[in-house]
Amino acid sequence: MTDLLSLTPDAARAALADWLAGGAAGAGAGAGHAEPGYRVTQLVPRLWQRPAGSWEEATDLPAALRSQLAAAFPLGRLTLATTQLSRDGTEKFLWKLADGEAIESVLIPEGKRRTLCISSQVGCALGCVFCATGRMGFRRNLRPSEIAGQVRELVVREAGAVPTNIVFMGMGEPLLNWDAVDTALTILNHRDGFGIGARHITVSTVGILPSLAQLAKRAEQFRLALSLHAPTAQLRHELMPIEKKYALPDVIQALTQFRRRVTLEYVLIGGKNDSLAQADELAKLARPLGALVNLLPLHPGGAPDLTPSARPRMLAFERRLKRHGVEVVLRRSRGLDISAACGQLRVELEARRKVRPQEHARVE
Ligand code: SAH
Ligand code: SF4
């Protein structure tokens, strides 16, 4: 059995062609099928372009072929456990995996854009103090079929539901699962995959240097967001334990490998990283890189003992960066009423704790 959905489209095509021709991969199962070339062009689109829920559903194929395909190449599925729709249109999906683990994706509509925020791991080992996924700890890496599967399931449910944009900002650290993320990026972008433009796909990372270099080497123009959250190594260390392994100056240096503009993510935490002096420090990092700074309100579900910055402070921080000539966007928190941030739905289901309405009010 081969998990075709964990292969790149080119490798999946080759595996199918080999099987149809009765080659080694098929161990004879596919032997005898005439016109393998023609068949392959029928089968590959059912993987991602017009994805079949199962081979049985691909009724344009002969019944005998369908059952042989089902035996040789079972199409793994993610089961929708819960979906929640926010008042602002944000939709959250909790998926159950074959081994009973759960991950989540969040769909954020914004004008003509439909951005899907996807997970790369079950949990996360890195323990950033503000993050709900971090609190959960690490369970396992996702397979490429489980990463790209978060898109596939939406398209199986509704043809034409391919998101316009993808961000790796769900659960997990994508660059600690590089091999699977590498393949998933190809599936998302490839014309025989989902055909999403590389510039519409963003990998968010705390800066895992070896795989950051691998990502920088890819020819496609995938976008990078670095989760910075602190302008000095000392404060970053307090918020993000990974600072011990990959130090801020080295991470900033590594960003220069990207021939394209990077985004710096900065979650504003009241009294921690939101002073004007810290904005000045942040500008010193962002300016030479020509980076875009994304300021995000802290989502209160991640850390009970941290508070979001007050709105006037966020605005002052933003103004200060602008005065330094830094391009900056102050994001709204989306989907607060459905806990739509990093790992929160799963944590909530497990802990049965809802983010309280008064916590929402502080950042809205
Ligand atoms: N591990 C990767 C990608 C997943 S986290 C990373 O850290 O970049 C995606 C984004 O959500 C990161 O920028 C992260 O800092 C942010 N995030 C985590 N917890 C948050 C919270 N409580 N409020 C707001 N943003 C949060
Ligand atoms: Fe992991 Fe990212 Fe959460 Fe940090 S912010 S614990 S790296 S998922």
Tab-separated table of N, CA, C and O and ligand atoms in Angstrom, residues 124 126 128 130-132 168-174 204-206 225-227 229 240 265 267 296-303 341-342 344, ligand 1:
chain	number	residue	atom	x	y	z
A	124	CYS	N	3.153	20.949	19.859
A	124	CYS	CA	4.424	21.596	19.532
A	124	CYS	C	5.353	21.459	20.726
A	124	CYS	O	4.924	21.569	21.873
A	126	LEU	N	7.892	23.401	21.433
A	126	LEU	CA	8.734	24.565	21.705
A	126	LEU	C	8.290	25.434	22.883
A	126	LEU	O	9.048	26.281	23.337
A	128	CYS	N	6.428	28.090	23.668
A	128	CYS	CA	6.358	29.547	23.796
A	128	CYS	C	5.289	29.863	24.854
A	128	CYS	O	4.213	29.249	24.843
A	130	PHE	N	3.129	32.073	25.482
A	130	PHE	CA	1.822	32.675	25.183
A	130	PHE	C	0.927	31.748	24.360
A	130	PHE	O	-0.174	32.103	23.972
A	131	CYS	N	1.404	30.524	24.065
A	131	CYS	CA	0.767	29.734	23.006
A	131	CYS	C	0.048	28.497	23.551
A	131	CYS	O	0.628	27.709	24.303
A	132	ALA	N	-1.205	28.329	23.132
A	132	ALA	CA	-2.014	27.194	23.595
A	132	ALA	C	-1.438	25.869	23.093
A	132	ALA	O	-1.435	24.876	23.819
A	168	PHE	N	0.977	28.678	7.300
A	168	PHE	CA	1.324	27.595	8.251
A	168	PHE	C	1.367	28.207	9.646
A	168	PHE	O	2.424	28.350	10.249
A	169	MET	N	0.187	28.582	10.134
A	169	MET	CA	0.129	29.233	11.444
A	169	MET	C	-0.823	28.520	12.387
A	169	MET	O	-1.302	29.083	13.364
A	170	GLY	N	-1.142	27.271	12.058
A	170	GLY	CA	-1.964	26.479	12.970
A	170	GLY	C	-1.071	25.837	14.028
A	170	GLY	O	-0.127	26.454	14.509
A	171	MET	N	-1.364	24.592	14.344
A	171	MET	CA	-0.567	23.937	15.378
A	171	MET	C	0.783	23.494	14.834
A	171	MET	O	0.882	23.009	13.712
A	172	GLY	N	1.803	23.640	15.674
A	172	GLY	CA	3.096	23.043	15.355
A	172	GLY	C	4.107	23.987	14.733
A	172	GLY	O	3.773	25.094	14.304
A	173	GLU	N	5.347	23.536	14.701
A	173	GLU	CA	6.443	24.307	14.111
A	173	GLU	C	6.803	23.647	12.776
A	173	GLU	O	7.422	22.572	12.751
A	174	PRO	N	6.411	24.270	11.664
A	174	PRO	CA	6.595	23.611	10.363
A	174	PRO	C	8.043	23.237	10.070
A	174	PRO	O	8.295	22.211	9.440
A	204	SER	N	5.250	30.017	8.585
A	204	SER	CA	5.552	30.778	9.798
A	204	SER	C	6.429	29.928	10.701
A	204	SER	O	6.155	28.757	10.935
A	205	THR	N	7.505	30.530	11.204
A	205	THR	CA	8.454	29.753	12.011
A	205	THR	C	9.104	30.627	13.072
A	205	THR	O	9.181	31.847	12.920
A	206	VAL	N	9.589	29.959	14.121
A	206	VAL	CA	10.386	30.678	15.110
A	206	VAL	C	11.835	30.813	14.635
A	206	VAL	O	12.628	31.511	15.263
A	225	ALA	N	7.282	33.996	7.289
A	225	ALA	CA	6.970	34.860	8.431
A	225	ALA	C	7.800	34.365	9.604
A	225	ALA	O	7.776	33.178	9.928
A	226	LEU	N	8.566	35.259	10.193
A	226	LEU	CA	9.347	34.864	11.373
A	226	LEU	C	8.615	35.339	12.629
A	226	LEU	O	8.294	36.521	12.768
A	227	SER	N	8.373	34.396	13.540
A	227	SER	CA	7.742	34.763	14.808
A	227	SER	C	8.816	35.340	15.711
A	227	SER	O	9.623	34.613	16.271
A	229	HIS	N	8.432	38.377	18.167
A	229	HIS	CA	7.759	38.632	19.454
A	229	HIS	C	8.585	39.360	20.500
A	229	HIS	O	8.057	39.742	21.543
A	240	MET	N	10.246	32.661	24.569
A	240	MET	CA	10.380	31.578	23.590
A	240	MET	C	11.648	30.773	23.883
A	240	MET	O	12.756	31.184	23.512
A	265	GLU	N	6.525	38.581	12.725
A	265	GLU	CA	5.294	38.495	13.524
A	265	GLU	C	5.623	38.960	14.942
A	265	GLU	O	6.637	38.552	15.531
A	267	VAL	N	3.517	39.502	18.509
A	267	VAL	CA	2.300	39.481	19.322
A	267	VAL	C	2.486	40.463	20.472
A	267	VAL	O	3.466	40.383	21.219
A	296	LEU	N	0.199	41.691	16.202
A	296	LEU	CA	-0.999	40.902	16.484
A	296	LEU	C	-1.390	41.072	17.945
A	296	LEU	O	-0.530	41.018	18.826
A	297	PRO	N	-2.685	41.248	18.200
A	297	PRO	CA	-3.097	41.267	19.607
A	297	PRO	C	-2.917	39.879	20.198
A	297	PRO	O	-3.173	38.888	19.517
A	298	LEU	N	-2.463	39.797	21.428
A	298	LEU	CA	-2.344	38.492	22.091
A	298	LEU	C	-3.729	37.877	22.197
A	298	LEU	O	-4.677	38.527	22.623
A	299	HIS	N	-3.843	36.629	21.780
A	299	HIS	CA	-5.102	35.919	21.986
A	299	HIS	C	-5.074	35.377	23.408
A	299	HIS	O	-4.153	34.656	23.774
A	300	PRO	N	-6.052	35.762	24.195
A	300	PRO	CA	-5.934	35.483	25.629
A	300	PRO	C	-6.032	34.006	25.992
A	300	PRO	O	-5.621	33.637	27.088
A	301	GLY	N	-6.511	33.167	25.113
A	301	GLY	CA	-6.643	31.748	25.468
A	301	GLY	C	-5.320	31.030	25.655
A	301	GLY	O	-5.256	29.981	26.278
A	302	GLY	N	-4.239	31.578	25.114
A	302	GLY	CA	-2.963	30.872	25.123
A	302	GLY	C	-2.281	30.842	26.480
A	302	GLY	O	-1.593	29.885	26.818
A	303	ALA	N	-2.436	31.919	27.233
A	303	ALA	CA	-1.697	32.031	28.493
A	303	ALA	C	-2.524	32.805	29.497
A	303	ALA	O	-2.714	34.008	29.351
A	341	ALA	N	-7.443	30.566	17.525
A	341	ALA	CA	-5.998	30.800	17.445
A	341	ALA	C	-5.316	29.512	17.812
A	341	ALA	O	-5.853	28.697	18.559
A	342	CYS	N	-4.143	29.400	17.209
A	342	CYS	CA	-3.183	28.373	17.527
A	342	CYS	C	-3.554	27.367	18.626
A	342	CYS	O	-3.338	27.619	19.804
A	344	GLN	N	-6.216	26.380	20.018
A	344	GLN	CA	-7.148	26.652	21.100
A	344	GLN	C	-8.400	25.789	21.116
A	344	GLN	O	-8.932	25.521	22.170
B	1	SAH	N1	5.242	27.472	15.207
B	1	SAH	C1	5.131	28.456	14.199
B	1	SAH	C2	3.792	28.456	13.481
B	1	SAH	C3	2.581	28.226	14.311
B	1	SAH	S1	2.235	29.486	15.486
B	1	SAH	C4	5.426	29.822	14.752
B	1	SAH	O1	5.493	29.976	15.983
B	1	SAH	O2	5.623	30.728	13.954
B	1	SAH	C5	1.537	30.714	14.409
B	1	SAH	C6	1.521	32.115	14.979
B	1	SAH	O3	0.566	32.227	16.044
B	1	SAH	C7	2.873	32.523	15.548
B	1	SAH	O4	3.267	33.797	15.072
B	1	SAH	C8	2.574	32.517	17.009
B	1	SAH	O5	3.471	33.316	17.686
B	1	SAH	C9	1.145	32.984	17.069
B	1	SAH	N2	0.511	32.773	18.364
B	1	SAH	C10	0.684	31.747	19.219
B	1	SAH	N3	-0.041	31.927	20.345
B	1	SAH	C11	-0.685	33.103	20.195
B	1	SAH	C12	-1.571	33.850	21.020
B	1	SAH	N4	-1.940	33.417	22.232
B	1	SAH	N5	-2.053	35.029	20.560
B	1	SAH	C13	-1.676	35.469	19.329
B	1	SAH	N6	-0.856	34.816	18.508
B	1	SAH	C14	-0.340	33.649	18.934
